Amino acid sequence: MMSKNTICLWYDGTALEAAKFYAETFPDSTVDAVHRAPGDYPSGKEGDVLTVEFTVAGIPCLGLNGGPMFKHNEAFSFQIATDNQAETDRLWNAIVSNDGQESACGWCKDKWGLSWQITPRVLTAAITDPDPAAAKRAFEAMMEMTKIDIAAIEAARRG
């Protein structure tokens, strides 16, 4: 049964490929159902994969193979909280090495154009530190990074 609230993500015929990648990459992620078109539609034929129900890090999603008209952009992203540098590196590298793209401040983009924030919990704690000077130092360090370096964030926070 589909969740009451589901994120619908538009793909150009690659929803199943994306869902499988997410299920292999992120904990608590699965491909839940594949639905084929009962008839021809503007960007596909009867029998093509029309939608894919999948879960990313516990979040229910629906991949719609709607065609090339709409592209993902940074206005929507998944933020994945990581517990250590190894987890941060693994997720970041999985996305970027699979034809993805690095960006700034812990953001990267997968090969389908979907944006991801790979965000260590240490970073969140540092930039919300009750000491404004510590938070500012951590924030300024983050602004210089692509993938987040936890040791550098912690050093900046300490001053």
Short mmCIF file of N, CA and C in Angstrom, two decimals:
data_model
loop_
_atom_site.label_atom_id
_atom_site.label_comp_id
_atom_site.label_asym_id
_atom_site.label_seq_id
_atom_site.Cartn_x
_atom_site.Cartn_y
_atom_site.Cartn_z
N MET A 1 0.84 -1.19 0.00
CA MET A 1 0.00 0.00 0.00
C MET A 1 0.88 1.24 0.00
N MET A 2 0.57 2.17 -0.87
CA MET A 2 1.35 3.39 -0.99
C MET A 2 1.12 4.29 0.23
N SER A 3 2.19 4.93 0.68
CA SER A 3 2.13 5.86 1.79
C SER A 3 1.22 7.04 1.45
N LYS A 4 0.64 7.64 2.48
CA LYS A 4 -0.21 8.81 2.26
C LYS A 4 0.59 9.97 1.67
N ASN A 5 1.82 10.13 2.10
CA ASN A 5 2.70 11.18 1.58
C ASN A 5 3.89 10.52 0.90
N THR A 6 4.06 10.81 -0.36
CA THR A 6 5.13 10.22 -1.15
C THR A 6 5.77 11.31 -2.00
N ILE A 7 7.08 11.28 -2.10
CA ILE A 7 7.79 12.20 -2.98
C ILE A 7 7.78 11.60 -4.38
N CYS A 8 7.31 12.36 -5.35
CA CYS A 8 7.31 11.90 -6.74
C CYS A 8 8.48 12.57 -7.46
N LEU A 9 9.35 11.75 -8.03
CA LEU A 9 10.52 12.23 -8.74
C LEU A 9 10.40 11.85 -10.21
N TRP A 10 10.63 12.79 -11.08
CA TRP A 10 10.45 12.62 -12.53
C TRP A 10 11.76 12.16 -13.15
N TYR A 11 11.69 11.13 -13.96
CA TYR A 11 12.86 10.61 -14.68
C TYR A 11 12.52 10.48 -16.16
N ASP A 12 13.56 10.42 -16.95
CA ASP A 12 13.41 10.24 -18.39
C ASP A 12 13.72 8.79 -18.74
N GLY A 13 12.84 7.88 -18.31
CA GLY A 13 12.98 6.47 -18.61
C GLY A 13 13.94 5.71 -17.73
N THR A 14 14.49 6.34 -16.70
CA THR A 14 15.52 5.69 -15.87
C THR A 14 15.11 5.54 -14.40
N ALA A 15 13.82 5.59 -14.11
CA ALA A 15 13.37 5.52 -12.71
C ALA A 15 13.81 4.21 -12.04
N LEU A 16 13.71 3.11 -12.74
CA LEU A 16 14.10 1.83 -12.13
C LEU A 16 15.60 1.78 -11.88
N GLU A 17 16.40 2.24 -12.82
CA GLU A 17 17.86 2.28 -12.63
C GLU A 17 18.21 3.14 -11.41
N ALA A 18 17.59 4.30 -11.31
CA ALA A 18 17.85 5.20 -10.17
C ALA A 18 17.43 4.53 -8.86
N ALA A 19 16.23 3.95 -8.83
CA ALA A 19 15.73 3.31 -7.60
C ALA A 19 16.66 2.18 -7.15
N LYS A 20 17.14 1.40 -8.10
CA LYS A 20 18.07 0.31 -7.76
C LYS A 20 19.37 0.87 -7.19
N PHE A 21 19.88 1.94 -7.78
CA PHE A 21 21.10 2.57 -7.26
C PHE A 21 20.89 3.06 -5.84
N TYR A 22 19.78 3.74 -5.59
CA TYR A 22 19.51 4.26 -4.25
C TYR A 22 19.38 3.11 -3.24
N ALA A 23 18.71 2.03 -3.65
CA ALA A 23 18.53 0.89 -2.74
C ALA A 23 19.86 0.24 -2.41
N GLU A 24 20.78 0.21 -3.35
CA GLU A 24 22.11 -0.38 -3.11
C GLU A 24 23.01 0.54 -2.31
N THR A 25 22.76 1.84 -2.35
CA THR A 25 23.67 2.82 -1.78
C THR A 25 23.31 3.27 -0.38
N PHE A 26 22.03 3.51 -0.13
CA PHE A 26 21.61 4.11 1.14
C PHE A 26 20.96 3.09 2.05
N PRO A 27 21.34 3.10 3.33
CA PRO A 27 20.66 2.22 4.29
C PRO A 27 19.16 2.52 4.34
N ASP A 28 18.37 1.54 4.71
CA ASP A 28 16.91 1.67 4.82
C ASP A 28 16.29 2.11 3.50
N SER A 29 16.80 1.54 2.40
CA SER A 29 16.32 1.88 1.06
C SER A 29 15.99 0.60 0.30
N THR A 30 14.89 0.63 -0.44
CA THR A 30 14.44 -0.55 -1.17
C THR A 30 13.73 -0.14 -2.46
N VAL A 31 13.69 -1.08 -3.39
CA VAL A 31 12.79 -0.96 -4.54
C VAL A 31 11.56 -1.77 -4.14
N ASP A 32 10.41 -1.12 -4.09
CA ASP A 32 9.23 -1.76 -3.53
C ASP A 32 8.28 -2.32 -4.58
N ALA A 33 8.13 -1.65 -5.71
CA ALA A 33 7.22 -2.13 -6.75
C ALA A 33 7.56 -1.43 -8.07
N VAL A 34 7.37 -2.18 -9.14
CA VAL A 34 7.57 -1.65 -10.49
C VAL A 34 6.24 -1.79 -11.22
N HIS A 35 5.76 -0.69 -11.78
CA HIS A 35 4.48 -0.69 -12.49
C HIS A 35 4.71 -0.37 -13.95
N ARG A 36 4.15 -1.18 -14.80
CA ARG A 36 4.31 -1.01 -16.25
C ARG A 36 3.08 -0.32 -16.82
N ALA A 37 3.29 0.42 -17.88
CA ALA A 37 2.21 1.18 -18.51
C ALA A 37 1.19 0.23 -19.13
N PRO A 38 -0.09 0.43 -18.84
CA PRO A 38 -1.13 -0.41 -19.43
C PRO A 38 -1.43 -0.04 -20.88
N GLY A 39 -0.87 1.05 -21.34
CA GLY A 39 -1.06 1.49 -22.72
C GLY A 39 0.03 2.47 -23.09
N ASP A 40 0.05 2.89 -24.36
CA ASP A 40 1.03 3.87 -24.80
C ASP A 40 0.77 5.21 -24.11
N TYR A 41 1.82 5.98 -23.93
CA TYR A 41 1.72 7.32 -23.34
C TYR A 41 2.75 8.21 -24.01
N PRO A 42 2.70 9.53 -23.79
CA PRO A 42 3.55 10.43 -24.58
C PRO A 42 5.03 10.09 -24.61
N SER A 43 5.60 9.57 -23.50
CA SER A 43 7.04 9.30 -23.50
C SER A 43 7.35 7.80 -23.45
N GLY A 44 6.36 6.95 -23.72
CA GLY A 44 6.62 5.52 -23.67
C GLY A 44 5.53 4.68 -24.30
N LYS A 45 5.77 3.41 -24.26
CA LYS A 45 4.87 2.44 -24.89
C LYS A 45 4.27 1.51 -23.83
N GLU A 46 3.20 0.87 -24.20
CA GLU A 46 2.58 -0.15 -23.37
C GLU A 46 3.66 -1.15 -22.95
N GLY A 47 3.70 -1.47 -21.66
CA GLY A 47 4.66 -2.42 -21.12
C GLY A 47 5.95 -1.80 -20.60
N ASP A 48 6.22 -0.55 -20.96
CA ASP A 48 7.40 0.13 -20.42
C ASP A 48 7.20 0.38 -18.93
N VAL A 49 8.31 0.51 -18.19
CA VAL A 49 8.21 0.89 -16.79
C VAL A 49 7.66 2.30 -16.73
N LEU A 50 6.51 2.46 -16.09
CA LEU A 50 5.87 3.76 -15.95
C LEU A 50 6.25 4.40 -14.62
N THR A 51 6.08 3.65 -13.53
CA THR A 51 6.43 4.16 -12.21
C THR A 51 7.15 3.08 -11.41
N VAL A 52 7.94 3.55 -10.46
CA VAL A 52 8.65 2.67 -9.54
C VAL A 52 8.43 3.21 -8.14
N GLU A 53 7.88 2.37 -7.27
CA GLU A 53 7.77 2.73 -5.86
C GLU A 53 9.07 2.30 -5.19
N PHE A 54 9.71 3.24 -4.49
CA PHE A 54 10.94 2.90 -3.79
C PHE A 54 11.05 3.73 -2.52
N THR A 55 11.97 3.32 -1.67
CA THR A 55 12.21 3.99 -0.41
C THR A 55 13.67 4.40 -0.37
N VAL A 56 13.95 5.64 -0.01
CA VAL A 56 15.30 6.15 0.15
C VAL A 56 15.47 6.60 1.59
N ALA A 57 16.34 5.92 2.32
CA ALA A 57 16.61 6.27 3.72
C ALA A 57 15.30 6.42 4.51
N GLY A 58 14.39 5.50 4.27
CA GLY A 58 13.12 5.49 4.99
C GLY A 58 12.04 6.39 4.42
N ILE A 59 12.34 7.13 3.36
CA ILE A 59 11.38 8.07 2.77
C ILE A 59 10.73 7.44 1.55
N PRO A 60 9.40 7.31 1.55
CA PRO A 60 8.74 6.72 0.38
C PRO A 60 8.78 7.67 -0.83
N CYS A 61 9.11 7.08 -1.97
CA CYS A 61 9.22 7.86 -3.21
C CYS A 61 8.53 7.10 -4.34
N LEU A 62 8.19 7.85 -5.36
CA LEU A 62 7.66 7.28 -6.58
C LEU A 62 8.46 7.86 -7.73
N GLY A 63 9.10 7.00 -8.50
CA GLY A 63 9.81 7.45 -9.69
C GLY A 63 8.87 7.36 -10.87
N LEU A 64 8.68 8.45 -11.56
CA LEU A 64 7.79 8.52 -12.72
C LEU A 64 8.63 8.69 -13.97
N ASN A 65 8.51 7.76 -14.91
CA ASN A 65 9.20 7.90 -16.19
C ASN A 65 8.34 8.79 -17.08
N GLY A 66 8.47 10.09 -16.88
CA GLY A 66 7.62 11.06 -17.57
C GLY A 66 8.21 11.66 -18.81
N GLY A 67 9.47 11.35 -19.10
CA GLY A 67 10.08 11.92 -20.29
C GLY A 67 11.06 13.03 -19.98
N PRO A 68 11.59 13.68 -21.00
CA PRO A 68 12.68 14.65 -20.83
C PRO A 68 12.25 16.08 -20.50
N MET A 69 10.94 16.33 -20.37
CA MET A 69 10.49 17.72 -20.23
C MET A 69 10.95 18.41 -18.95
N PHE A 70 11.01 17.70 -17.85
CA PHE A 70 11.34 18.32 -16.57
C PHE A 70 12.60 17.68 -16.00
N LYS A 71 13.50 18.52 -15.51
CA LYS A 71 14.78 18.08 -14.97
C LYS A 71 14.83 18.37 -13.47
N HIS A 72 15.57 17.54 -12.76
CA HIS A 72 15.82 17.81 -11.34
C HIS A 72 16.72 19.04 -11.24
N ASN A 73 16.58 19.76 -10.12
CA ASN A 73 17.50 20.87 -9.85
C ASN A 73 17.69 20.99 -8.35
N GLU A 74 18.56 21.90 -7.96
CA GLU A 74 18.94 22.04 -6.54
C GLU A 74 17.82 22.55 -5.64
N ALA A 75 16.69 22.93 -6.21
CA ALA A 75 15.57 23.40 -5.38
C ALA A 75 15.01 22.25 -4.53
N PHE A 76 15.33 21.01 -4.92
CA PHE A 76 14.93 19.85 -4.13
C PHE A 76 16.17 19.00 -3.93
N SER A 77 16.37 18.54 -2.69
CA SER A 77 17.49 17.64 -2.42
C SER A 77 17.13 16.72 -1.26
N PHE A 78 17.82 15.60 -1.21
CA PHE A 78 17.77 14.73 -0.04
C PHE A 78 18.94 15.11 0.84
N GLN A 79 18.68 15.28 2.14
CA GLN A 79 19.76 15.50 3.09
C GLN A 79 19.92 14.21 3.88
N ILE A 80 21.10 13.63 3.80
CA ILE A 80 21.40 12.38 4.47
C ILE A 80 22.38 12.66 5.60
N ALA A 81 21.95 12.43 6.83
CA ALA A 81 22.80 12.64 8.00
C ALA A 81 23.73 11.43 8.16
N THR A 82 25.02 11.72 8.29
CA THR A 82 26.00 10.66 8.46
C THR A 82 26.61 10.73 9.86
N ASP A 83 27.09 9.58 10.32
CA ASP A 83 27.61 9.50 11.69
C ASP A 83 29.13 9.61 11.79
N ASN A 84 29.84 9.43 10.67
CA ASN A 84 31.30 9.47 10.73
C ASN A 84 31.85 9.74 9.33
N GLN A 85 33.17 9.91 9.26
CA GLN A 85 33.80 10.22 7.98
C GLN A 85 33.70 9.06 7.00
N ALA A 86 33.79 7.84 7.50
CA ALA A 86 33.71 6.68 6.60
C ALA A 86 32.36 6.62 5.90
N GLU A 87 31.28 6.86 6.65
CA GLU A 87 29.95 6.86 6.04
C GLU A 87 29.79 8.04 5.07
N THR A 88 30.29 9.19 5.47
CA THR A 88 30.26 10.37 4.60
C THR A 88 30.99 10.09 3.29
N ASP A 89 32.18 9.54 3.40
CA ASP A 89 32.99 9.23 2.22
C ASP A 89 32.30 8.19 1.34
N ARG A 90 31.75 7.14 1.94
CA ARG A 90 31.12 6.07 1.17
C ARG A 90 29.94 6.59 0.35
N LEU A 91 29.06 7.36 0.98
CA LEU A 91 27.88 7.86 0.27
C LEU A 91 28.28 8.88 -0.79
N TRP A 92 29.13 9.82 -0.42
CA TRP A 92 29.59 10.84 -1.37
C TRP A 92 30.24 10.17 -2.58
N ASN A 93 31.16 9.27 -2.32
CA ASN A 93 31.89 8.62 -3.41
C ASN A 93 30.98 7.76 -4.27
N ALA A 94 29.99 7.11 -3.67
CA ALA A 94 29.04 6.30 -4.45
C ALA A 94 28.30 7.17 -5.46
N ILE A 95 27.86 8.33 -5.02
CA ILE A 95 27.11 9.23 -5.91
C ILE A 95 28.03 9.83 -6.97
N VAL A 96 29.14 10.39 -6.55
CA VAL A 96 30.03 11.10 -7.48
C VAL A 96 30.70 10.13 -8.46
N SER A 97 31.09 8.96 -8.00
CA SER A 97 31.79 8.02 -8.89
C SER A 97 30.85 7.32 -9.87
N ASN A 98 29.55 7.45 -9.68
CA ASN A 98 28.57 6.86 -10.58
C ASN A 98 28.05 7.94 -11.54
N ASP A 99 28.98 8.64 -12.17
CA ASP A 99 28.66 9.72 -13.12
C ASP A 99 27.96 10.90 -12.45
N GLY A 100 28.17 11.06 -11.14
CA GLY A 100 27.62 12.21 -10.43
C GLY A 100 28.54 13.41 -10.53
N GLN A 101 28.23 14.41 -9.73
CA GLN A 101 28.97 15.67 -9.79
C GLN A 101 29.13 16.25 -8.40
N GLU A 102 30.34 16.68 -8.08
CA GLU A 102 30.59 17.36 -6.81
C GLU A 102 30.03 18.77 -6.85
N SER A 103 29.64 19.26 -5.68
CA SER A 103 29.24 20.64 -5.54
C SER A 103 29.89 21.16 -4.27
N ALA A 104 29.34 22.18 -3.68
CA ALA A 104 29.94 22.82 -2.51
C ALA A 104 29.19 22.45 -1.23
N CYS A 105 29.89 22.56 -0.11
CA CYS A 105 29.30 22.49 1.23
C CYS A 105 28.58 21.17 1.51
N GLY A 106 29.11 20.07 0.99
CA GLY A 106 28.51 18.78 1.25
C GLY A 106 27.44 18.36 0.26
N TRP A 107 27.21 19.17 -0.76
CA TRP A 107 26.22 18.85 -1.78
C TRP A 107 26.89 18.13 -2.94
N CYS A 108 26.16 17.20 -3.53
CA CYS A 108 26.58 16.58 -4.78
C CYS A 108 25.31 16.23 -5.55
N LYS A 109 25.52 15.86 -6.80
CA LYS A 109 24.39 15.58 -7.67
C LYS A 109 24.61 14.21 -8.29
N ASP A 110 23.55 13.38 -8.32
CA ASP A 110 23.70 12.07 -8.92
C ASP A 110 23.57 12.17 -10.44
N LYS A 111 23.79 11.06 -11.12
CA LYS A 111 23.80 11.08 -12.58
C LYS A 111 22.45 11.41 -13.19
N TRP A 112 21.39 11.36 -12.39
CA TRP A 112 20.05 11.71 -12.87
C TRP A 112 19.72 13.17 -12.59
N GLY A 113 20.66 13.89 -11.98
CA GLY A 113 20.47 15.31 -11.71
C GLY A 113 19.86 15.61 -10.35
N LEU A 114 19.62 14.58 -9.54
CA LEU A 114 19.04 14.77 -8.21
C LEU A 114 20.13 15.20 -7.23
N SER A 115 19.85 16.21 -6.44
CA SER A 115 20.83 16.75 -5.49
C SER A 115 20.75 16.04 -4.14
N TRP A 116 21.91 15.87 -3.56
CA TRP A 116 22.07 15.20 -2.26
C TRP A 116 22.94 16.06 -1.37
N GLN A 117 22.54 16.19 -0.11
CA GLN A 117 23.38 16.83 0.90
C GLN A 117 23.88 15.70 1.81
N ILE A 118 25.13 15.39 1.73
CA ILE A 118 25.72 14.37 2.59
C ILE A 118 26.29 15.11 3.79
N THR A 119 25.54 15.09 4.88
CA THR A 119 25.75 16.01 6.00
C THR A 119 26.08 15.28 7.29
N PRO A 120 27.34 15.29 7.69
CA PRO A 120 27.69 14.69 8.98
C PRO A 120 26.95 15.39 10.13
N ARG A 121 26.50 14.59 11.07
CA ARG A 121 25.82 15.16 12.25
C ARG A 121 26.73 16.15 12.98
N VAL A 122 28.04 15.89 12.93
CA VAL A 122 29.01 16.79 13.54
C VAL A 122 28.91 18.19 12.94
N LEU A 123 28.70 18.27 11.65
CA LEU A 123 28.57 19.58 10.98
C LEU A 123 27.34 20.32 11.49
N THR A 124 26.23 19.63 11.57
CA THR A 124 25.00 20.27 12.05
C THR A 124 25.18 20.79 13.47
N ALA A 125 25.81 19.97 14.33
CA ALA A 125 26.06 20.40 15.70
C ALA A 125 27.00 21.60 15.74
N ALA A 126 28.00 21.60 14.88
CA ALA A 126 29.00 22.68 14.90
C ALA A 126 28.42 24.00 14.44
N ILE A 127 27.63 23.99 13.37
CA ILE A 127 27.12 25.28 12.86
C ILE A 127 25.92 25.79 13.66
N THR A 128 25.43 24.97 14.59
CA THR A 128 24.38 25.42 15.51
C THR A 128 24.90 25.50 16.95
N ASP A 129 26.21 25.52 17.09
CA ASP A 129 26.84 25.61 18.41
C ASP A 129 26.32 26.86 19.12
N PRO A 130 26.01 26.77 20.42
CA PRO A 130 25.54 27.96 21.15
C PRO A 130 26.60 29.07 21.24
N ASP A 131 27.85 28.71 21.05
CA ASP A 131 28.91 29.72 21.01
C ASP A 131 28.96 30.27 19.58
N PRO A 132 28.54 31.52 19.38
CA PRO A 132 28.49 32.07 18.02
C PRO A 132 29.84 32.06 17.30
N ALA A 133 30.91 32.24 18.02
CA ALA A 133 32.24 32.24 17.39
C ALA A 133 32.59 30.85 16.88
N ALA A 134 32.29 29.81 17.67
CA ALA A 134 32.55 28.44 17.26
C ALA A 134 31.70 28.08 16.05
N ALA A 135 30.43 28.45 16.07
CA ALA A 135 29.53 28.18 14.94
C ALA A 135 30.03 28.88 13.69
N LYS A 136 30.49 30.10 13.82
CA LYS A 136 30.97 30.86 12.66
C LYS A 136 32.23 30.21 12.08
N ARG A 137 33.15 29.80 12.95
CA ARG A 137 34.38 29.15 12.45
C ARG A 137 34.03 27.87 11.70
N ALA A 138 33.14 27.08 12.24
CA ALA A 138 32.73 25.83 11.58
C ALA A 138 32.04 26.13 10.26
N PHE A 139 31.17 27.12 10.25
CA PHE A 139 30.45 27.51 9.04
C PHE A 139 31.43 27.97 7.96
N GLU A 140 32.37 28.80 8.34
CA GLU A 140 33.35 29.29 7.37
C GLU A 140 34.20 28.15 6.82
N ALA A 141 34.54 27.19 7.66
CA ALA A 141 35.30 26.02 7.18
C ALA A 141 34.46 25.23 6.17
N MET A 142 33.18 25.02 6.50
CA MET A 142 32.29 24.29 5.60
C MET A 142 32.19 24.98 4.24
N MET A 143 32.14 26.30 4.23
CA MET A 143 31.97 27.05 2.99
C MET A 143 33.13 26.84 2.02
N GLU A 144 34.26 26.36 2.51
CA GLU A 144 35.43 26.11 1.66
C GLU A 144 35.49 24.66 1.16
N MET A 145 34.56 23.82 1.57
CA MET A 145 34.63 22.39 1.28
C MET A 145 33.69 21.99 0.14
N THR A 146 34.01 20.87 -0.47
CA THR A 146 33.06 20.16 -1.32
C THR A 146 32.49 19.07 -0.42
N LYS A 147 33.13 17.90 -0.37
CA LYS A 147 32.74 16.87 0.60
C LYS A 147 33.17 17.36 1.99
N ILE A 148 32.33 17.13 2.98
CA ILE A 148 32.63 17.60 4.33
C ILE A 148 33.72 16.75 4.97
N ASP A 149 34.70 17.45 5.54
CA ASP A 149 35.81 16.84 6.27
C ASP A 149 35.52 17.04 7.76
N ILE A 150 35.12 15.98 8.43
CA ILE A 150 34.70 16.09 9.84
C ILE A 150 35.83 16.60 10.72
N ALA A 151 37.04 16.10 10.53
CA ALA A 151 38.16 16.54 11.37
C ALA A 151 38.39 18.04 11.21
N ALA A 152 38.28 18.56 10.00
CA ALA A 152 38.47 19.99 9.78
C ALA A 152 37.34 20.81 10.41
N ILE A 153 36.13 20.28 10.36
CA ILE A 153 34.99 20.97 11.01
C ILE A 153 35.21 21.02 12.52
N GLU A 154 35.60 19.89 13.10
CA GLU A 154 35.82 19.84 14.55
C GLU A 154 36.96 20.78 14.95
N ALA A 155 38.03 20.83 14.15
CA ALA A 155 39.16 21.72 14.46
C ALA A 155 38.71 23.17 14.38
N ALA A 156 37.94 23.52 13.37
CA ALA A 156 37.46 24.89 13.23
C ALA A 156 36.55 25.26 14.40
N ARG A 157 35.70 24.33 14.80
CA ARG A 157 34.78 24.60 15.91
C ARG A 157 35.57 24.90 17.20
N ARG A 158 36.64 24.12 17.42
CA ARG A 158 37.46 24.32 18.62
C ARG A 158 38.26 25.62 18.55
N GLY A 159 38.54 26.06 17.33
CA GLY A 159 39.31 27.30 17.17
C GLY A 159 40.78 27.00 17.14
#
